[in-house]
PDB file of C-alpha atoms and ligand atoms in Angstrom:
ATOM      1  CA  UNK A 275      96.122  95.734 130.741  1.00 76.00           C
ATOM      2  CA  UNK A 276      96.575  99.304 131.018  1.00 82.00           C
ATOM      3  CA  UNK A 277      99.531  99.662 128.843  1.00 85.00           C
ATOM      4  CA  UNK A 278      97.275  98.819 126.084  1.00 90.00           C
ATOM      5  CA  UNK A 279      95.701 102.279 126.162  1.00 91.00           C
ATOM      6  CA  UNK A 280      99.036 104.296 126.849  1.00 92.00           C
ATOM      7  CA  UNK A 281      99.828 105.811 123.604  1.00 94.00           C
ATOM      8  CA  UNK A 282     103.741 106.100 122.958  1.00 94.00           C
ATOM      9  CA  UNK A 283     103.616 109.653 122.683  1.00 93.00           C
ATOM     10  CA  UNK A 284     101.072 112.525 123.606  1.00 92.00           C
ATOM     11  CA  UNK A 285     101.063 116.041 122.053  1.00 92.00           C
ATOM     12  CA  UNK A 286      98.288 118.733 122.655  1.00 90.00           C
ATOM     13  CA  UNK A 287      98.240 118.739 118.898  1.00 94.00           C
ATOM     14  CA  UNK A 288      99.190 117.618 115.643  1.00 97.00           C
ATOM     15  CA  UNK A 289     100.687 120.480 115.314  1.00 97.00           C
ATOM     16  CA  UNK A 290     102.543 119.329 118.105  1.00 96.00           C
ATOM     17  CA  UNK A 291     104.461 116.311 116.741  1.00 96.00           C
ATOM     18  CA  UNK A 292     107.746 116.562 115.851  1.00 95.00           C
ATOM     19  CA  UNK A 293     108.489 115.498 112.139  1.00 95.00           C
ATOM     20  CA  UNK A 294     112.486 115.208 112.848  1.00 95.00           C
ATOM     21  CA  UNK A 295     111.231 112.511 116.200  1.00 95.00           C
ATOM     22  CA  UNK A 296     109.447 110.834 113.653  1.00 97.00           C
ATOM     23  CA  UNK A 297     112.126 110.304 111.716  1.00 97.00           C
ATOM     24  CA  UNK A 298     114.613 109.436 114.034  1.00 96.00           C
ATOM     25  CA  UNK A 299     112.415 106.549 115.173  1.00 96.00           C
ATOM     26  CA  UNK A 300     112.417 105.602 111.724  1.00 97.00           C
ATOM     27  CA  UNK A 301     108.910 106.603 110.982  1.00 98.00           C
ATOM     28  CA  UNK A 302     107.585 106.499 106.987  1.00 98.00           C
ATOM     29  CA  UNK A 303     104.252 105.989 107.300  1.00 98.00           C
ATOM     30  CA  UNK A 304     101.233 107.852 108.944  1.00 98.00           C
ATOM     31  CA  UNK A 305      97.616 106.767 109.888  1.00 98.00           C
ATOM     32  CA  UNK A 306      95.541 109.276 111.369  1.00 98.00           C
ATOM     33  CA  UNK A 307      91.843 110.052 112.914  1.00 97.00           C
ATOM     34  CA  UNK A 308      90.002 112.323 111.036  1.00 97.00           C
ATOM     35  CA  UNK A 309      87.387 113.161 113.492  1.00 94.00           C
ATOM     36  CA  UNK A 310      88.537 115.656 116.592  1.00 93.00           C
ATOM     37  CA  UNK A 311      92.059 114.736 115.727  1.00 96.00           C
ATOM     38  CA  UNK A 312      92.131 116.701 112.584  1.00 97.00           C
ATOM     39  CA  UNK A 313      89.204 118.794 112.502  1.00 95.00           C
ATOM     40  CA  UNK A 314      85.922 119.102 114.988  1.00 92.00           C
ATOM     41  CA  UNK A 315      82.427 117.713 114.363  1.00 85.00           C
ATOM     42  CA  UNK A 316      81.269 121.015 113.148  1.00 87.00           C
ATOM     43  CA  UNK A 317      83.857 121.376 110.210  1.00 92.00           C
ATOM     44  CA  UNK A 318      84.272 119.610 106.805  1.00 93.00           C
ATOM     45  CA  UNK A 319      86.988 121.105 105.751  1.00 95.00           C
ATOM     46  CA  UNK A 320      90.711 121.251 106.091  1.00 96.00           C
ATOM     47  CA  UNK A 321      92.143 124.655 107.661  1.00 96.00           C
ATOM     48  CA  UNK A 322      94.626 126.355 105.975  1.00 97.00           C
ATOM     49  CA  UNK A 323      97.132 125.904 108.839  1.00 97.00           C
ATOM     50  CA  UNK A 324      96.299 121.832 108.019  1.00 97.00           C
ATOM     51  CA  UNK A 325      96.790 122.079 104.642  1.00 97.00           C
ATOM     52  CA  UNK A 326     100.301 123.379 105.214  1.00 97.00           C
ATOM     53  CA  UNK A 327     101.035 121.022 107.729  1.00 98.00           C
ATOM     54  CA  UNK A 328      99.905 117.592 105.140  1.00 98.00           C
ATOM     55  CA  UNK A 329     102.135 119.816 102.715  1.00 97.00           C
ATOM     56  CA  UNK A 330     105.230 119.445 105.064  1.00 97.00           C
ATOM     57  CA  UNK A 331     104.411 115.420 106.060  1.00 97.00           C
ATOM     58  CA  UNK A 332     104.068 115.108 102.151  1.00 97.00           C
ATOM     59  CA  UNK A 333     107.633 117.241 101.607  1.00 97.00           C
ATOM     60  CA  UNK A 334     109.268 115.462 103.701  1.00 97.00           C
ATOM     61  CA  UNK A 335     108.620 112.305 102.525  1.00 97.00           C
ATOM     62  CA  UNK A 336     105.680 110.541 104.853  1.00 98.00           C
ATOM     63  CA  UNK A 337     103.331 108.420 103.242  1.00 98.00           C
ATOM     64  CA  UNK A 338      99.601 109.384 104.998  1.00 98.00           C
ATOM     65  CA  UNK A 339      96.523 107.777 105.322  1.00 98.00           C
ATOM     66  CA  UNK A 340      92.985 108.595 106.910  1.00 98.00           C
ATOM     67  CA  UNK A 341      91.595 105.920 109.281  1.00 98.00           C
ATOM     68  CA  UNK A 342      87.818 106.702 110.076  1.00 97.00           C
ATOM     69  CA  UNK A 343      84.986 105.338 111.860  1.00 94.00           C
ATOM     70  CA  UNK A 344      82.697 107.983 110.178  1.00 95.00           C
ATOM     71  CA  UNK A 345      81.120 107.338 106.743  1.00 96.00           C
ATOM     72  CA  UNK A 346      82.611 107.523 103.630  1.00 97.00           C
ATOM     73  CA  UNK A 347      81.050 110.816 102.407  1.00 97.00           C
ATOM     74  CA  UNK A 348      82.198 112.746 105.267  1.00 96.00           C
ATOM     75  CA  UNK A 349      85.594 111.163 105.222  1.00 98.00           C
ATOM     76  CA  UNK A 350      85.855 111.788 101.218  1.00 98.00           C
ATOM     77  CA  UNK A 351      84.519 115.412 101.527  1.00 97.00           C
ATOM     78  CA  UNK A 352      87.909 116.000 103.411  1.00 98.00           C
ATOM     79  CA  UNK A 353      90.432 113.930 102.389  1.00 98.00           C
ATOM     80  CA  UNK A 354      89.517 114.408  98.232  1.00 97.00           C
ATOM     81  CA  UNK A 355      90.637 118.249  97.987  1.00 96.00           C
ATOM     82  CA  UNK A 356      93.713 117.489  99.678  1.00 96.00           C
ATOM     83  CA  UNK A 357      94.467 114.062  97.701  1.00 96.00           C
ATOM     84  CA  UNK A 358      95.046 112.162 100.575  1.00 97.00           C
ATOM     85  CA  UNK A 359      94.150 108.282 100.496  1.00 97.00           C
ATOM     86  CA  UNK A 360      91.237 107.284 103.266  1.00 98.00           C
ATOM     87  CA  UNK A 361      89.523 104.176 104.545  1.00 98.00           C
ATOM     88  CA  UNK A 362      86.256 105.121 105.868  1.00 97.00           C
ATOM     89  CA  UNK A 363      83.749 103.271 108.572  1.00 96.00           C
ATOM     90  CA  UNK A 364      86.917 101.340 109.451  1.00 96.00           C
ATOM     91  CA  UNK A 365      85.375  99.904 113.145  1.00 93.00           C
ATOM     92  CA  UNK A 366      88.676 101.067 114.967  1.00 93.00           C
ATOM     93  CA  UNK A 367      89.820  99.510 117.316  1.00 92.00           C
ATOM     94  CA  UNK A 368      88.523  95.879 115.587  1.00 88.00           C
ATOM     95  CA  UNK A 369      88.783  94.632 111.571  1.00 77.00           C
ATOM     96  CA  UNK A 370      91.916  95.014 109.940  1.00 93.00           C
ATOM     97  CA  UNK A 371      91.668  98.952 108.610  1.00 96.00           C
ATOM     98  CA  UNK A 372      95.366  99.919 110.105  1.00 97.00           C
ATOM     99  CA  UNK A 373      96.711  96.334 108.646  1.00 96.00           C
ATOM    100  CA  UNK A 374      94.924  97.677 105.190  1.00 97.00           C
ATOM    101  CA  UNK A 375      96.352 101.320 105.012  1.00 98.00           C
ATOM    102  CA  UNK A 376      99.820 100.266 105.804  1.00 97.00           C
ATOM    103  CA  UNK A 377      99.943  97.738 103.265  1.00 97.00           C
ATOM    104  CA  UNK A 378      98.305 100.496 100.885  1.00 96.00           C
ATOM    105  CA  UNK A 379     101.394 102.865 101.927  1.00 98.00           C
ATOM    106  CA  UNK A 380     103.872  99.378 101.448  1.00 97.00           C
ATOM    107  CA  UNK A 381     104.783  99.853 105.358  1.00 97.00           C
ATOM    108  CA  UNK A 382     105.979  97.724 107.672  1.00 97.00           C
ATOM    109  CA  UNK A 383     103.933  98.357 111.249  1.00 96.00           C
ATOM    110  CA  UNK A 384     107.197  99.494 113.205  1.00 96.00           C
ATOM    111  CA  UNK A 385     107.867 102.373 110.492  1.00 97.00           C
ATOM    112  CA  UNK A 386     104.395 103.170 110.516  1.00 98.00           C
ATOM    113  CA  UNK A 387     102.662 105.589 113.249  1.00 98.00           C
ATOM    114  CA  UNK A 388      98.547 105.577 114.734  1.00 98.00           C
ATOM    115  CA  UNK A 389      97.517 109.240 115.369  1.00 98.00           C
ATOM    116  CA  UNK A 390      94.215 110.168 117.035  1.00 96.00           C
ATOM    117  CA  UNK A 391      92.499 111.530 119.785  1.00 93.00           C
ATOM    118  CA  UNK A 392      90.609 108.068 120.900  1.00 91.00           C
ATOM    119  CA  UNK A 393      92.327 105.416 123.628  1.00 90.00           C
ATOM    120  CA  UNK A 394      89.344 103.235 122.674  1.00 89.00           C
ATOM    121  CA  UNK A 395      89.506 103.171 118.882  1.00 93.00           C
ATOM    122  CA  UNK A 396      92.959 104.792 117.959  1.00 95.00           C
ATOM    123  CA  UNK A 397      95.391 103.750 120.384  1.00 95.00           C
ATOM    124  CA  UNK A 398      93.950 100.679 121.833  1.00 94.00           C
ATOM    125  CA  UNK A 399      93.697  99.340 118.139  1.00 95.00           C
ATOM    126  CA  UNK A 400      97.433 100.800 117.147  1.00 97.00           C
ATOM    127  CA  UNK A 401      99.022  99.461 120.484  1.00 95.00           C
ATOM    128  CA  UNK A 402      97.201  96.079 119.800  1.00 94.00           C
ATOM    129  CA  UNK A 403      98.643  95.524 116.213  1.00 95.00           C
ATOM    130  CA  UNK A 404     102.460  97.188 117.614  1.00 96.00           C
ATOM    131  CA  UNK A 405     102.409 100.230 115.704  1.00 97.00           C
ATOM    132  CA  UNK A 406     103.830 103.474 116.811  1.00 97.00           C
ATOM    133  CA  UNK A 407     100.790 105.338 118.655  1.00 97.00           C
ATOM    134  CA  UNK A 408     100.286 109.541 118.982  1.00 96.00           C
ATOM    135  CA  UNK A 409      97.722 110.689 120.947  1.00 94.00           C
ATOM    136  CA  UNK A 410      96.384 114.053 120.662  1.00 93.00           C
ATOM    137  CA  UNK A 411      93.849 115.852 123.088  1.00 89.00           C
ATOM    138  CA  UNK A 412      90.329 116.272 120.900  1.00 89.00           C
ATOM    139  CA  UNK A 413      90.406 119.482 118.611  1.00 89.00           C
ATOM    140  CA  UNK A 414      86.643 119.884 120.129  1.00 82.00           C
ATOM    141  CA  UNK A 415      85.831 118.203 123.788  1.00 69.00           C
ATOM    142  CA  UNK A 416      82.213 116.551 123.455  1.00 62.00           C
ATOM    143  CA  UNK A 417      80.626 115.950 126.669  1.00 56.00           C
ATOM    144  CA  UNK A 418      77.927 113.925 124.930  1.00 56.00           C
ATOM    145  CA  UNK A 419      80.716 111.662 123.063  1.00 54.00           C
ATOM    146  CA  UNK A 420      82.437 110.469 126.146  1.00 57.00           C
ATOM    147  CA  UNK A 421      80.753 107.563 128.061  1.00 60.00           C
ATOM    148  CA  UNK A 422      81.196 106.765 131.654  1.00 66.00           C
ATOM    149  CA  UNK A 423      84.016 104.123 130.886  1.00 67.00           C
ATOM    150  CA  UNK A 424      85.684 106.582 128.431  1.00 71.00           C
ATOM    151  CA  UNK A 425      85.809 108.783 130.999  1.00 73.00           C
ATOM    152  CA  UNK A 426      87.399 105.935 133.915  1.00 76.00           C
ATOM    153  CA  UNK A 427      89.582 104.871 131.389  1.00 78.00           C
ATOM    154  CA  UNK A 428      90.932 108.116 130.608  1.00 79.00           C
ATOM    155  CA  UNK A 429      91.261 108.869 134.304  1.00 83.00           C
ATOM    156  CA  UNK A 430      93.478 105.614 134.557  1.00 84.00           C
ATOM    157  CA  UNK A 431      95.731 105.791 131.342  1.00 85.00           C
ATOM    158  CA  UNK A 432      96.957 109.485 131.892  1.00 84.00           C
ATOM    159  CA  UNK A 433      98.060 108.230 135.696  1.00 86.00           C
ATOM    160  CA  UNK A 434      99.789 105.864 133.569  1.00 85.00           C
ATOM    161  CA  UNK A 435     101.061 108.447 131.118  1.00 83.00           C
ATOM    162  CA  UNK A 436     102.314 110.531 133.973  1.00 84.00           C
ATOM    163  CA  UNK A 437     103.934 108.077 135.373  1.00 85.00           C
ATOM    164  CA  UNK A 438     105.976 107.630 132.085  1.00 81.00           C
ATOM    165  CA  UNK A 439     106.849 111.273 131.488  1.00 81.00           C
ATOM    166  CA  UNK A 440     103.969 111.579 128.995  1.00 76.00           C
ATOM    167  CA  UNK A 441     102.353 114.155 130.889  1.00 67.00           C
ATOM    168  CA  UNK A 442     105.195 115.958 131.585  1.00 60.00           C
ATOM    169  CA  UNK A 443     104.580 118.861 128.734  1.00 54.00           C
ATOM    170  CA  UNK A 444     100.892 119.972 130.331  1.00 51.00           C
ATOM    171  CA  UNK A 445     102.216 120.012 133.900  1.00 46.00           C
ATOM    172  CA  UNK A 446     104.793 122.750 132.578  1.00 46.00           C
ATOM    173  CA  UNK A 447     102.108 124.650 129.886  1.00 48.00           C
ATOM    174  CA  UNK A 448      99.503 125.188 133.890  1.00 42.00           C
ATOM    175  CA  UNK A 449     103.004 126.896 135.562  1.00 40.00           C
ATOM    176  CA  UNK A 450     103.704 128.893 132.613  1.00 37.00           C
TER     177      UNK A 450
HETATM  178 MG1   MG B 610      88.619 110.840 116.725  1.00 73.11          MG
END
């Protein structure tokens, strides 16, 4: 049961993925979080470093897509300047929002990645459907956000990860 939660990779950032992986696994296609995977509650807007980094998915060839729980308007307010397709209040991990945006992209689910910051919307709902999941750690950690079972869950799924090498980067980054 816990496999369902263990992303297939795990990166401190998005900044953090690595576009020639992606490729190699034959990725085309990207779905991504918008909230605390992109930017924090407390922003709107892209960063500059972000707008470069859509810039290079777009460059090199990757089709993207916003997934979001959050309502359209906030969704729209950052994905519009940067002409980047969304599907807003998409009820991750249930409904059929990552079936929707691939099919808007033309992707087949096994060239198509599920980045986010969320086991219980994001990868839970990517792993379910057998897309290629990315989790991130949350641009802005909110206490209030997690619940209890976030928090067990969590506790559970990175023994997993570790177990599977996931982990392996933030062991090294604490001896550094
Ligand atoms: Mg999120």
């Amino acid at each position: 049961m816990i496999d369902r939660f263990v992303p297939n990779q795990y990166f401190p950032s998005v900044f953090d993925i690595s576009i020639t992986q992606l490729k190699e696994k034959g990725i085309t296609s990207i779905i991504i979080d918008l909230d605390n995977t992109l930017i924090g509650w407390d922003m709107d807007e892209a960063t500059a470093e972000l707008k470069n980094w859509f810039d290079l998915l777009h460059k090199e060839g990757f089709s993207i897509t916003i997934v979001s729980n959050n309502s359209r308007h906030r969704v729209r307010t950052f994905a519009d300047p940067l002409g980047i397709s969304y599907i807003a209040r998409a009820k991750k991990p249930l409904g059929g929002s990552f079936e929707k945006a691939a099919s808007l992209m033309d992707a087949a689910t096994e060239d198509t990645a599920v980045i986010g910051d969320q086991l219980l919307t994001d990868i839970l709902g990517g792993n379910r459907r057998g897309f290629h999941t990315i989790l991130v750690a949350p641009v802005k950690q909110s206490d209030g956000a997690a619940t209890k079972f976030n928090r067990f869950m969590e506790r559970k799924v990175f023994k997993a990860m570790k177990r599977k090498g996931l982990m392996e980067w933030k062991e090294n980054e604490k001896t550094k």
